[in-house]
Every structure is written in structure tokens, then in C-alpha cells.
């Protein structure tokens, strides 16, 4: 029987307060010396992940793929690419993760397949085969003076900023690829396509996965009349990416997105799968002028008992107190009003975004860790973030990312944040016995797991303290959040509280100077953990406390009865 929301409310839900570790399989741990990470490598590192307080893993795609977009171009949704291992390796990893009390969510890529997928091979063979309508095919709008077909509209491919339409001689038609030319878009208006994805979900759920991260969901629904995207009036041709020349109001984000996601939610609630809790997190970057309502639209459009949108403010907001204070108050108030089932889902970095320490600074990244791991909901840690790994400069002849290779203005693209995990000071940072697929950071001899494990002040030790605190604290998992005054403009302060459990207060100093904050009347604060290695905060007086530049600290608050 399907659970009613009330039953869901009564029990602990694993996504609430989850510490989710995001693994980009190519770059985490190589077990066979081919220079590319694999599933066996991940399994070997489960003890490490458990020691970090990790309660769930998200694995970027490991399916068979020509790797045009490093696995986000899938040729078979039911198997494992031999580069990463076998299906049995996946089953073994899943069992071992569960034995470590770690859930596993896997990447589901519904918007596009690889052009090597059998569906696309069939679909492109003729205009009247059983798969002919599984992709988005259109006739040429016209032909130019030389007789070349003209694309149906002006839509651009997200990765390279060139036309999103590719001519296919056999069909005498264009196909749409919102991403790389080798990633044709599926036609989600076709119920057979939707059913195919439900079956893919069922297959992995049946195997025991705990849920999905769903890729690029805004592109599932576009303007069915294929109107042109409007030009971006703020576009600066000399600086901006080619893709930014247009505003993408027609090529993605149309309302059926939510209906399709809701159908996916229904699969998670099918009776066969509710013996344990399944959950999915959707990837969509809202337009900056509309952030809050865009996030809320997902909570309204999907079932918050089983799904949440990623919250990407940690990758987008400047590291400044005002936008963070404003966002946290408005977002969490709105979620509380909407439904107690809503789970926030914070990621401060991922395989598509600059590393957090490179974006905001090393000390700031330590503060951000304190914040990430004391906010409600799911906290996603991108592999290596716990070490303070930084973007790595990639020599031009080693650039691999199709986005960088396709748009010269994209510089070196996304490779800098995808370099191998730094395990030790040994050769190749202990990542591989072979030649790593991307260069290893120069700082690996000091920034690595082995070295930082021995250092009580390291970033890794900070993450371990925070991760295990969160894993073991009912308040940090399920408590409410309220933002309150810190008595200082540069310092954000918020409480986490849950009836019958200890109350936590987090202070985050965004200034690059010492700041003095006020303590809520009648509260006594006891320091639990601070981002500043040589903190002075235990010396607070009854009414105030002093935070160092960029220090973030967590306290237990007690009020005398
Ligand atoms: C989002 C993924 O995170 C990114 O790496 C990929 O290139 C696109 N979606 C296309 O699948």
C-alpha cells in the first residue's frame, strides 16, 4: 500500500539532514591502473566516507557511453560501462554501501541519450519506424542560397553555444540536441518515452538504489511551436559565452516539466518500492531574477515526500552576508509554509561549477562548510571539497571537456573541477597506478587525505567533525531553522531547534576582519566547532562573542530554566 504523507511525517526520513557525497566516478579512485576511477575504487573507500559522516552517495553516470560528455551521453541505461566495471561491481558497491549505512542515489539522464543509443540509431533510420518519434525531428525551415538546409529555429546547444539542430541525411531532417551534438534530445511528449524511463527507474529501484539525481530537467519541455528564443539584450559578445546570446524562454522550462517529474515521483511510490524510502533530487538552475519562486515551483509540482530540487545558491550567491541572510530567511519560511515534507537540498559545488575554495577563497570555504553542514535538508559535498581542493589549471593540450572544446570563449571549461581525488602524497596522489585522465593538482603532496587526517586543524578534520555531528544530531537533521540578528551587520546567525533536543546556533562572519556579535539574551553558548583553526571564540563573555575574519562557528545554546 502507498504510504500517506502522514505516515511519512511520523518517521525519520533519510534525506532530512543527509550528508550526501557526490562522486564523479572517473576521478575518485582507480582500482585497475587505467587512469580512470571505477566502481571497485569507490567500494574500497567506503570506510573513509563513513568516517566523514557521509550517509548517502550520489554517483555521476557510470552507464555504457561513448563519453562525448563523460557519461552524460548514455548508450544503455541498464548496464555499467566497462571503464567503470560491471553490473556485479555495482551490486557489490550497493551492498557494501548499505552495510556502511550509506544510501546510494544514481544519476538519471532523461532529456537526451547518446547518439550511439539503439533508440537513436533506430529513430534516425527512417521517418516511419517504431522509434521514429522518440526524438525531436523537424524539417528544414528553408534552404539557403547554396541549397543548405536552414535549422527550424535559433535555439543553441548549452555546451558549445552553436545551433542546437543537427542535420541528418538519412531522414532529411534536423534533430534537436540541447547539449552536445552527440546527445540527441528525447521527445518527452511521447508517452512511450516516458514509460521507457519509468521502466529504467524500476530496474534500478528493484536492484536496491535509494533514489536518483535527475539531470537537466528544464529541457524536458520546450515550446511545442518551436518559437525562437529572444535575444539577450545584456549580451556582451566579446566576453560572454556564445550560449548567453539568447534568453532561453522557449527552448526549456515549459510547464509540462513538472507533470513529467510528478510521473517519476509516482514510480518512487509504487508499492514494490516503498519498503524503504526512495528520493529524487532534480537538477535545474533557476534564472537569477526568479530564484525563490523557481525553487518553490518544483516543491509544488513534485511530491515533496519523495523529491526536492537542488538548491544551487551555494554555487551562485556571492559570499556576502546580505544575500545569504535574505535567501535563507525567505527560502526556509516559504518551505515551512508550503509543507513540513519539503526537504532543502544544498550543493555548494559540483562537476559543472568551479570548486568552492577557488570561487570564494580558502578560509571562506571553511566557513561555507560550517554553513552547509548546519543547514536543514540534504547537504551535498562534492568529492575533494572536504580537503579544500581547488580548480586545477589544465594545459591546453589536456583539455577534455566538450564545452571547452566547443566554445573558445569557455576557456578550459569544467575540467579544472574534475581532477583526480587527492588521497596521499604518493605518486599520482594515490589515485591511480597509471596515467591519470586529467592532471593532478600541484598541491597534492600537502592537500591530501592522508596528510590532513593527521592534522587536527585541517579542512578534512573540520568536515569530519561537522559531518559526524550532523549525522548524529536529531536537531541538525530535523530541527527548524530561524535566522536571527547577530548584532553585527557582517555576521549571519541562525538557530536549529527541535523539541526535546539540544539547540544549535551558527554564526558566520563574512567580513575579512574580526567582528563582535551579541548573544541572544539568557543564552549560554558552548562552542562545538569552528572553521578557524586557532579560534578564540571560547572566550566569549556572557553577552557577546568575538569571531575572527571569516570564522564560522557552531554552538550549543542553553537557557537556564
Ligand atoms: C548536467 C550535467 O551535470 C552536465 O555535466 C552535463 O553536461 C549536462 N547536464 C548534460 O547532461
Coordinates of C-alpha atoms and ligand atoms in Angstrom, one line a residue:
X1 CA 0.0 0.0 0.0
X2 CA 1.2 3.5 -0.7
X3 CA 2.1 5.5 2.3
X4 CA 0.1 8.5 3.1
X5 CA 2.0 11.8 3.8
X6 CA 1.1 11.5 7.4
X7 CA 2.8 8.2 7.8
X8 CA 5.9 9.8 6.2
X9 CA 5.8 12.6 8.7
X10 CA 5.8 10.2 11.6
X11 CA 9.1 8.6 10.9
X12 CA 12.6 9.8 10.3
X13 CA 13.3 10.4 6.7
X14 CA 16.9 9.8 5.5
X15 CA 17.1 12.8 3.2
X16 CA 16.5 15.1 6.2
X17 CA 19.9 16.0 7.4
X18 CA 21.6 13.7 4.9
X19 CA 25.3 14.1 4.3
X20 CA 25.5 13.3 0.6
X21 CA 28.9 12.8 -1.0
X22 CA 28.9 13.4 -4.7
X23 CA 31.3 11.2 -6.6
X24 CA 32.4 11.8 -10.2
X25 CA 33.4 8.2 -10.8
X26 CA 36.2 9.0 -13.4
X27 CA 38.0 11.0 -10.8
X28 CA 37.6 9.3 -7.4
X29 CA 39.7 6.2 -7.2
X30 CA 41.1 4.0 -9.9
X31 CA 41.5 0.3 -8.9
X32 CA 42.9 -1.1 -12.2
X33 CA 45.6 1.3 -13.3
X34 CA 43.9 2.7 -16.4
X35 CA 43.9 6.2 -15.1
X36 CA 40.2 6.5 -14.7
X37 CA 38.3 5.9 -11.5
X38 CA 35.9 3.0 -11.2
X39 CA 33.2 1.3 -9.0
X40 CA 35.7 -1.0 -7.3
X41 CA 37.7 2.0 -6.3
X42 CA 34.7 3.6 -4.8
X43 CA 33.9 0.5 -2.8
X44 CA 37.5 0.5 -1.4
X45 CA 36.9 4.0 0.0
X46 CA 33.6 3.4 1.9
X47 CA 35.4 3.3 5.3
X48 CA 36.8 6.8 4.5
X49 CA 33.3 8.1 3.6
X50 CA 31.8 6.6 6.7
X51 CA 34.4 8.4 8.8
X52 CA 33.4 11.7 7.2
X53 CA 29.8 11.2 8.5
X54 CA 28.5 10.5 4.9
X55 CA 25.0 9.0 4.9
X56 CA 24.4 8.9 1.1
X57 CA 26.4 8.8 -2.2
X58 CA 25.4 10.3 -5.5
X59 CA 27.2 8.7 -8.3
X60 CA 27.5 10.7 -11.6
X61 CA 26.8 8.4 -14.6
X62 CA 28.6 5.0 -14.9
X63 CA 26.5 3.6 -17.7
X64 CA 27.9 2.5 -21.1
X65 CA 28.8 5.6 -23.0
X66 CA 31.0 6.9 -25.8
X67 CA 32.0 9.6 -23.2
X68 CA 31.3 12.5 -25.5
X69 CA 30.1 14.3 -22.4
X70 CA 31.8 11.9 -19.9
X71 CA 28.9 9.7 -19.3
X72 CA 26.0 12.1 -19.6
X73 CA 25.7 10.7 -23.1
X74 CA 24.2 7.3 -22.3
X75 CA 24.1 4.4 -24.8
X76 CA 22.5 1.8 -22.4
X77 CA 20.6 2.7 -19.2
X78 CA 20.7 -0.9 -18.0
X79 CA 24.4 -1.6 -17.7
X80 CA 27.8 -0.3 -16.5
X81 CA 30.5 1.0 -18.8
X82 CA 33.4 -1.4 -18.8
X83 CA 35.7 1.5 -17.9
X84 CA 33.9 1.6 -14.5
X85 CA 33.4 -2.1 -14.1
X86 CA 30.5 -4.4 -14.3
X87 CA 26.9 -4.7 -13.1
X88 CA 28.2 -7.1 -10.4
X89 CA 30.6 -4.4 -9.3
X90 CA 27.7 -2.0 -9.0
X91 CA 25.7 -4.6 -7.0
X92 CA 28.7 -5.2 -4.7
X93 CA 29.2 -1.5 -4.2
X94 CA 25.5 -1.0 -3.4
X95 CA 25.5 -3.8 -0.8
X96 CA 28.8 -2.6 0.8
X97 CA 27.5 1.0 0.9
X98 CA 24.3 -0.2 2.6
X99 CA 26.4 -2.2 5.1
X100 CA 28.1 1.1 5.9
X101 CA 24.7 2.7 6.5
X102 CA 25.2 4.7 3.3
X103 CA 22.4 5.2 0.8
X104 CA 23.1 5.3 -2.9
X105 CA 21.5 7.6 -5.4
X106 CA 22.3 7.3 -9.1
X107 CA 22.2 9.8 -12.0
X108 CA 19.2 9.5 -14.3
X109 CA 19.6 11.4 -17.6
X110 CA 16.2 11.6 -19.2
X111 CA 16.5 14.6 -21.5
X112 CA 18.9 13.0 -24.0
X113 CA 20.7 9.8 -24.9
X114 CA 23.9 9.2 -26.7
X115 CA 23.7 9.2 -30.5
X116 CA 25.0 5.6 -30.1
X117 CA 21.9 4.5 -28.1
X118 CA 19.9 1.9 -30.1
X119 CA 16.8 4.1 -29.7
X120 CA 18.5 6.9 -31.7
X121 CA 20.1 4.5 -34.2
X122 CA 16.5 3.2 -34.9
X123 CA 14.9 6.6 -34.8
X124 CA 17.3 8.1 -37.3
X125 CA 16.9 5.2 -39.8
X126 CA 13.6 6.4 -41.3
X127 CA 10.6 8.6 -40.7
X128 CA 8.3 5.7 -40.1
X129 CA 9.9 3.2 -37.8
X130 CA 8.6 2.4 -34.3
X131 CA 11.1 4.8 -32.7
X132 CA 10.8 7.5 -35.3
X133 CA 9.0 9.8 -32.9
X134 CA 11.2 9.2 -29.9
X135 CA 13.5 12.2 -30.6
X136 CA 12.7 15.7 -31.7
X137 CA 12.9 15.7 -35.5
X138 CA 12.0 18.6 -37.7
X139 CA 12.1 19.5 -41.4
X140 CA 14.4 22.3 -42.5
X141 CA 12.8 25.8 -42.2
X142 CA 14.1 26.6 -45.7
X143 CA 17.3 26.3 -47.7
X144 CA 19.9 28.9 -48.2
X145 CA 21.3 30.2 -51.5
X146 CA 23.7 27.2 -51.7
X147 CA 20.9 24.8 -51.0
X148 CA 21.9 24.0 -47.4
X149 CA 19.0 23.3 -45.0
X150 CA 18.2 26.0 -42.5
X151 CA 17.6 25.0 -38.9
X152 CA 14.0 25.2 -37.6
X153 CA 14.8 27.9 -35.1
X154 CA 17.6 29.8 -33.4
X155 CA 18.0 27.5 -30.3
X156 CA 21.5 27.0 -29.1
X157 CA 23.3 24.0 -27.6
X158 CA 24.1 24.6 -23.9
X159 CA 27.6 23.2 -24.0
X160 CA 29.0 25.0 -27.1
X161 CA 26.6 27.8 -27.9
X162 CA 26.3 26.6 -31.5
X163 CA 23.0 25.7 -33.2
X164 CA 21.1 23.0 -31.2
X165 CA 20.0 21.4 -34.5
X166 CA 21.9 18.9 -36.5
X167 CA 21.1 17.8 -40.0
X168 CA 20.6 14.1 -40.6
X169 CA 20.9 13.0 -44.2
X170 CA 19.1 9.7 -43.9
X171 CA 15.9 11.2 -42.6
X172 CA 16.4 14.5 -44.4
X173 CA 15.6 16.3 -41.2
X174 CA 17.2 18.0 -38.3
X175 CA 17.3 16.6 -34.8
X176 CA 17.5 18.7 -31.6
X177 CA 20.4 18.4 -29.2
X178 CA 20.1 20.8 -26.3
X179 CA 23.5 19.7 -25.2
X180 CA 26.4 18.2 -27.2
X181 CA 25.7 17.2 -30.9
X182 CA 26.2 13.6 -29.7
X183 CA 23.4 14.0 -27.1
X184 CA 20.1 14.0 -29.1
X185 CA 17.0 15.2 -27.1
X186 CA 14.3 12.6 -26.4
X187 CA 10.7 13.6 -27.2
X188 CA 9.1 13.6 -23.8
X189 CA 5.7 14.4 -25.3
X190 CA 5.7 10.8 -26.5
X191 CA 4.2 8.6 -23.7
X192 CA 6.4 5.7 -24.8
X193 CA 9.5 7.7 -23.9
X194 CA 8.1 8.5 -20.5
X195 CA 7.2 4.8 -20.0
X196 CA 10.7 3.8 -21.0
X197 CA 12.1 6.0 -18.3
X198 CA 9.8 4.7 -15.7
X199 CA 11.0 1.2 -16.5
X200 CA 14.6 2.3 -16.2
X201 CA 13.8 3.7 -12.8
X202 CA 12.0 0.5 -11.8
X203 CA 15.0 -1.6 -12.8
X204 CA 17.4 0.3 -10.6
X205 CA 15.0 0.6 -7.7
X206 CA 14.4 -3.1 -7.8
X207 CA 18.1 -3.6 -7.6
X208 CA 18.0 -1.5 -4.4
X209 CA 19.1 2.0 -5.2
X210 CA 17.8 4.6 -2.8
X211 CA 16.9 7.2 -5.4
X212 CA 18.1 9.4 -8.3
X213 CA 19.6 12.7 -9.2
X214 CA 17.7 13.7 -12.3
X215 CA 19.7 15.6 -14.9
X216 CA 18.9 18.8 -16.8
X217 CA 15.1 18.6 -16.1
X218 CA 14.3 22.0 -17.5
X219 CA 14.9 20.7 -21.0
X220 CA 12.3 18.0 -20.8
X221 CA 9.7 20.5 -22.0
X222 CA 10.1 23.2 -24.6
X223 CA 7.7 25.4 -26.6
X224 CA 5.9 22.9 -28.8
X225 CA 5.6 25.5 -31.6
X226 CA 9.4 26.0 -31.5
X227 CA 9.4 29.7 -31.5
X228 CA 12.8 31.4 -31.5
X229 CA 14.4 32.2 -28.2
X230 CA 14.6 36.0 -27.7
X231 CA 17.9 37.8 -27.9
X232 CA 19.6 38.7 -24.7
X233 CA 19.8 42.5 -24.5
X234 CA 22.6 42.3 -22.0
X235 CA 24.8 40.1 -24.1
X236 CA 28.5 41.2 -24.4
X237 CA 29.8 39.4 -27.5
X238 CA 33.4 39.8 -26.5
X239 CA 33.1 38.3 -23.0
X240 CA 30.0 36.1 -22.7
X241 CA 29.6 32.5 -23.7
X242 CA 28.0 32.0 -27.1
X243 CA 25.1 30.3 -25.4
X244 CA 24.3 33.5 -23.4
X245 CA 23.5 35.4 -26.6
X246 CA 19.8 34.3 -26.2
X247 CA 17.3 34.2 -23.3
X248 CA 16.2 30.6 -23.1
X249 CA 12.5 31.2 -22.6
X250 CA 11.3 28.9 -25.4
X251 CA 13.9 26.2 -25.5
X252 CA 13.4 24.9 -22.0
X253 CA 11.5 25.2 -18.7
X254 CA 7.9 24.8 -20.0
X255 CA 5.2 23.7 -17.5
X256 CA 5.0 20.1 -18.6
X257 CA 8.4 19.6 -16.9
X258 CA 6.5 19.4 -13.5
X259 CA 4.0 16.9 -14.8
X260 CA 6.8 14.7 -16.1
X261 CA 8.6 14.8 -12.8
X262 CA 5.4 14.1 -11.0
X263 CA 5.1 10.9 -13.1
X264 CA 8.6 10.0 -12.0
X265 CA 7.6 10.6 -8.3
X266 CA 4.8 8.2 -8.8
X267 CA 7.2 5.4 -9.6
X268 CA 9.1 6.0 -6.4
X269 CA 5.8 5.5 -4.6
X270 CA 4.8 2.3 -6.3
X271 CA 4.1 -0.4 -3.7
X272 CA 7.0 -2.6 -4.8
X273 CA 9.4 0.2 -3.8
X274 CA 8.0 1.7 -0.6
X275 CA 9.5 -1.0 1.7
X276 CA 12.2 1.7 2.1
X277 CA 12.3 5.3 1.4
X278 CA 13.3 6.4 -2.1
X279 CA 14.0 10.0 -3.0
X280 CA 15.0 12.0 -6.1
X281 CA 16.7 15.4 -6.5
X282 CA 16.3 17.4 -9.6
X283 CA 18.9 19.5 -11.4
X284 CA 17.7 22.9 -12.6
X285 CA 19.5 26.2 -12.3
X286 CA 16.8 28.9 -11.9
X287 CA 17.0 32.3 -13.7
X288 CA 18.6 34.7 -11.2
X289 CA 15.7 37.1 -11.2
X290 CA 13.3 34.5 -10.2
X291 CA 15.2 32.2 -7.9
X292 CA 12.8 31.6 -4.9
X293 CA 9.7 31.1 -6.9
X294 CA 11.5 28.8 -9.3
X295 CA 12.6 26.5 -6.5
X296 CA 9.1 26.6 -5.0
X297 CA 7.6 25.6 -8.3
X298 CA 9.4 22.3 -8.0
X299 CA 8.2 21.6 -4.5
X300 CA 4.6 22.4 -5.6
X301 CA 4.9 20.5 -8.9
X302 CA 6.6 17.3 -7.5
X303 CA 5.6 15.3 -4.4
X304 CA 7.9 16.7 -1.6
X305 CA 7.5 13.4 0.2
X306 CA 9.8 11.8 -2.4
X307 CA 11.5 14.7 -4.3
X308 CA 13.3 18.0 -4.0
X309 CA 15.0 20.4 -6.4
X310 CA 18.7 21.0 -5.9
X311 CA 19.3 24.4 -4.2
X312 CA 22.2 25.9 -6.1
X313 CA 22.5 29.2 -4.2
X314 CA 25.8 27.9 -2.7
X315 CA 27.2 27.9 -6.3
X316 CA 25.6 31.2 -7.3
X317 CA 25.4 33.8 -4.5
X318 CA 28.4 35.9 -3.7
X319 CA 29.9 35.1 -0.4
X320 CA 28.3 38.1 1.3
X321 CA 26.1 38.3 4.3
X322 CA 23.1 40.2 2.9
X323 CA 22.2 37.9 0.1
X324 CA 22.6 34.8 2.3
X325 CA 20.6 36.3 5.2
X326 CA 17.9 37.3 2.8
X327 CA 17.8 34.0 0.9
X328 CA 17.9 31.7 4.0
X329 CA 15.1 33.6 5.7
X330 CA 12.8 33.7 2.7
X331 CA 13.5 30.2 1.4
X332 CA 13.0 28.4 4.7
X333 CA 10.0 30.4 5.7
X334 CA 8.4 29.6 2.3
X335 CA 9.2 25.8 2.7
X336 CA 7.8 25.8 6.2
X337 CA 4.6 27.4 4.9
X338 CA 4.3 25.0 2.0
X339 CA 4.6 21.6 3.7
X340 CA 6.6 20.0 6.5
X341 CA 7.6 17.4 3.9
X342 CA 9.8 19.8 2.0
X343 CA 13.5 18.9 2.2
X344 CA 16.1 21.6 1.2
X345 CA 18.9 20.3 -0.9
X346 CA 22.1 22.4 -0.8
X347 CA 25.1 21.9 -3.1
X348 CA 27.9 24.4 -3.0
X349 CA 29.9 22.7 -5.7
X350 CA 29.7 20.0 -8.4
X351 CA 31.3 18.7 -11.6
X352 CA 29.9 21.6 -13.6
X353 CA 30.9 24.5 -11.3
X354 CA 34.2 26.0 -10.1
X355 CA 35.3 24.5 -6.8
X356 CA 34.1 26.3 -3.8
X357 CA 37.6 27.1 -2.4
X358 CA 38.5 28.6 -5.8
X359 CA 35.3 30.6 -6.1
X360 CA 35.1 32.2 -2.7
X361 CA 38.6 31.6 -1.0
X362 CA 40.1 29.0 1.2
X363 CA 39.1 30.5 4.6
X364 CA 35.7 31.4 3.2
X365 CA 35.3 27.8 2.0
X366 CA 35.9 26.5 5.6
X367 CA 33.1 28.9 6.7
X368 CA 30.9 27.6 3.9
X369 CA 31.4 24.1 5.2
X370 CA 30.1 25.1 8.6
X371 CA 27.1 26.6 7.0
X372 CA 26.4 23.8 4.5
X373 CA 26.6 21.2 7.3
X374 CA 24.4 23.0 9.7
X375 CA 21.6 24.0 7.3
X376 CA 18.5 21.8 7.1
X377 CA 17.9 19.1 4.5
X378 CA 20.4 17.4 2.2
X379 CA 24.0 18.7 2.3
X380 CA 25.9 17.7 -0.9
X381 CA 29.7 17.5 -0.6
X382 CA 31.4 17.3 -4.0
X383 CA 34.4 14.9 -3.7
X384 CA 37.6 16.7 -2.6
X385 CA 35.7 19.7 -1.2
X386 CA 36.4 18.2 2.2
X387 CA 40.2 18.8 1.5
X388 CA 39.7 22.3 0.2
X389 CA 40.7 21.0 -3.3
X390 CA 40.9 23.9 -5.8
X391 CA 40.4 24.2 -9.5
X392 CA 43.4 22.9 -11.4
X393 CA 44.8 24.8 -14.4
X394 CA 44.6 22.4 -17.3
X395 CA 47.3 22.7 -20.0
X396 CA 45.6 23.4 -23.3
X397 CA 46.6 20.1 -24.8
X398 CA 45.0 18.2 -22.0
X399 CA 41.5 19.9 -22.1
X400 CA 38.8 17.2 -22.4
X401 CA 35.5 19.0 -21.7
X402 CA 33.3 19.2 -24.8
X403 CA 32.0 22.6 -23.5
X404 CA 35.6 24.0 -23.6
X405 CA 36.5 22.4 -26.9
X406 CA 33.3 23.7 -28.5
X407 CA 33.2 27.4 -27.4
X408 CA 36.6 29.1 -27.5
X409 CA 35.3 31.6 -25.0
X410 CA 34.7 28.9 -22.5
X411 CA 38.4 28.8 -21.6
X412 CA 39.2 25.4 -20.1
X413 CA 35.6 24.6 -19.2
X414 CA 34.8 22.1 -16.5
X415 CA 37.9 20.1 -16.3
X416 CA 39.5 22.2 -13.5
X417 CA 36.9 20.9 -11.0
X418 CA 37.1 17.3 -12.2
X419 CA 40.7 16.5 -11.5
X420 CA 41.6 13.3 -9.5
X421 CA 40.9 13.0 -5.8
X422 CA 44.0 13.6 -3.7
X423 CA 44.4 10.6 -1.4
X424 CA 48.1 10.8 -0.4
X425 CA 51.5 12.3 -1.1
X426 CA 52.3 9.2 -3.2
X427 CA 52.7 9.3 -6.9
X428 CA 49.5 10.5 -8.7
X429 CA 48.1 11.3 -5.2
X430 CA 47.2 7.7 -4.7
X431 CA 44.5 8.0 -7.3
X432 CA 46.0 5.6 -9.9
X433 CA 48.9 3.4 -10.7
X434 CA 48.5 4.5 -14.3
X435 CA 48.4 7.9 -16.1
X436 CA 45.5 10.0 -14.7
X437 CA 43.0 11.1 -17.2
X438 CA 43.3 14.7 -16.1
X439 CA 46.3 16.2 -14.4
X440 CA 46.6 16.0 -10.6
X441 CA 46.8 19.3 -8.7
X442 CA 50.3 20.5 -7.9
X443 CA 49.4 20.9 -4.2
X444 CA 48.6 17.2 -3.7
X445 CA 51.6 16.5 -1.5
X446 CA 50.1 18.6 1.2
X447 CA 46.4 18.7 0.3
X448 CA 45.5 15.1 0.6
X449 CA 43.5 12.7 2.8
X450 CA 46.5 11.0 4.5
X451 CA 48.2 14.3 5.5
X452 CA 45.1 16.1 6.5
X453 CA 43.9 13.1 8.6
X454 CA 46.9 13.7 10.9
X455 CA 46.2 17.4 11.3
X456 CA 43.6 18.5 13.9
X457 CA 43.3 21.9 12.2
X458 CA 42.9 20.6 8.6
X459 CA 39.9 21.1 6.4
X460 CA 39.3 17.3 6.4
X461 CA 39.2 17.3 10.2
X462 CA 36.7 20.2 10.1
X463 CA 34.5 18.3 7.7
X464 CA 34.7 15.1 9.8
X465 CA 33.7 17.0 12.9
X466 CA 30.8 18.6 11.1
X467 CA 29.7 15.6 9.2
X468 CA 29.6 13.3 12.2
X469 CA 27.9 16.0 14.3
X470 CA 25.2 16.3 11.7
X471 CA 24.9 12.5 11.2
X472 CA 24.4 12.0 15.0
X473 CA 22.3 15.1 15.8
X474 CA 18.5 14.9 15.7
X475 CA 18.4 18.7 15.7
X476 CA 20.7 19.2 12.8
X477 CA 18.7 16.6 10.9
X478 CA 15.2 17.5 11.6
X479 CA 15.2 20.8 13.5
X480 CA 13.7 24.0 12.3
X481 CA 15.8 26.9 11.1
X482 CA 15.4 30.5 12.2
X483 CA 17.6 33.3 11.1
X484 CA 18.1 36.0 13.8
X485 CA 20.1 39.1 14.5
X486 CA 23.7 38.7 15.4
X487 CA 24.1 42.3 16.5
X488 CA 26.6 42.8 13.7
X489 CA 25.9 43.6 10.1
X490 CA 28.6 41.3 8.7
X491 CA 27.6 38.2 10.7
X492 CA 24.8 35.8 9.8
X493 CA 23.3 33.9 12.8
X494 CA 20.7 31.1 12.8
X495 CA 19.3 28.6 15.2
X496 CA 18.4 25.0 14.7
X497 CA 15.9 23.8 17.2
X498 CA 13.9 20.6 17.8
X499 CA 11.7 19.9 20.8
X500 CA 13.4 17.8 23.4
X501 CA 16.9 18.1 21.8
X502 CA 19.8 20.4 22.1
X503 CA 19.6 23.7 20.3
X504 CA 22.4 24.8 18.0
X505 CA 23.4 28.3 16.9
X506 CA 25.6 29.0 14.0
X507 CA 27.4 32.3 13.5
X508 CA 29.1 33.1 10.1
X509 CA 31.4 36.1 9.9
X510 CA 31.5 37.2 6.2
X511 CA 34.0 40.0 6.9
X512 CA 37.7 39.7 6.5
X513 CA 38.2 41.3 9.9
X514 CA 37.3 40.4 13.5
X515 CA 33.7 41.0 14.4
X516 CA 31.9 41.2 17.8
X517 CA 28.4 39.7 17.9
X518 CA 25.7 39.7 20.6
X519 CA 24.4 36.6 22.2
X520 CA 20.6 36.2 22.5
X521 CA 19.5 37.3 26.0
X522 CA 19.7 34.4 28.5
X523 CA 21.5 32.1 26.2
X524 CA 24.8 30.4 27.2
X525 CA 26.8 29.3 24.3
X526 CA 29.2 26.4 24.3
X527 CA 31.5 26.1 21.3
X528 CA 31.1 22.8 19.3
X529 CA 33.2 23.5 16.2
X530 CA 34.7 26.5 14.5
X531 CA 36.1 27.0 11.0
X532 CA 39.0 29.0 12.3
X533 CA 41.9 26.6 13.2
X534 CA 43.1 28.8 16.0
X535 CA 39.8 30.1 17.2
X536 CA 39.4 32.5 20.2
X537 CA 35.6 32.1 20.4
X538 CA 35.5 30.1 23.6
X539 CA 36.5 33.4 25.3
X540 CA 33.1 34.9 24.8
X541 CA 31.7 37.0 27.6
X542 CA 28.1 36.5 28.8
X543 CA 26.7 38.9 26.2
X544 CA 29.0 38.9 23.3
X545 CA 31.4 36.8 21.3
X546 CA 34.3 37.6 19.0
X547 CA 34.7 35.9 15.7
X548 CA 37.9 36.1 13.6
X549 CA 37.9 37.1 10.0
X550 CA 35.8 34.6 8.0
X551 CA 35.2 32.5 11.0
X552 CA 32.0 30.4 11.2
X553 CA 31.2 28.6 14.5
X554 CA 28.6 26.3 15.9
X555 CA 27.5 26.4 19.5
X556 CA 25.1 24.6 21.7
X557 CA 22.8 27.1 23.3
X558 CA 21.4 26.6 26.7
X559 CA 18.9 28.7 28.6
X560 CA 18.8 28.4 32.4
X561 CA 15.5 27.0 33.5
Ligands
LIG1 C1 24.1 18.5 -16.4 C2 25.3 17.6 -16.0 O1 25.6 17.9 -14.7 C3 26.4 18.1 -17.0 O2 27.7 17.6 -16.6 C4 26.0 17.6 -18.4 O3 26.9 18.1 -19.3 C5 24.6 18.1 -18.8 N1 23.7 18.1 -17.7 C6 24.1 17.3 -19.9 O4 23.7 16.1 -19.5

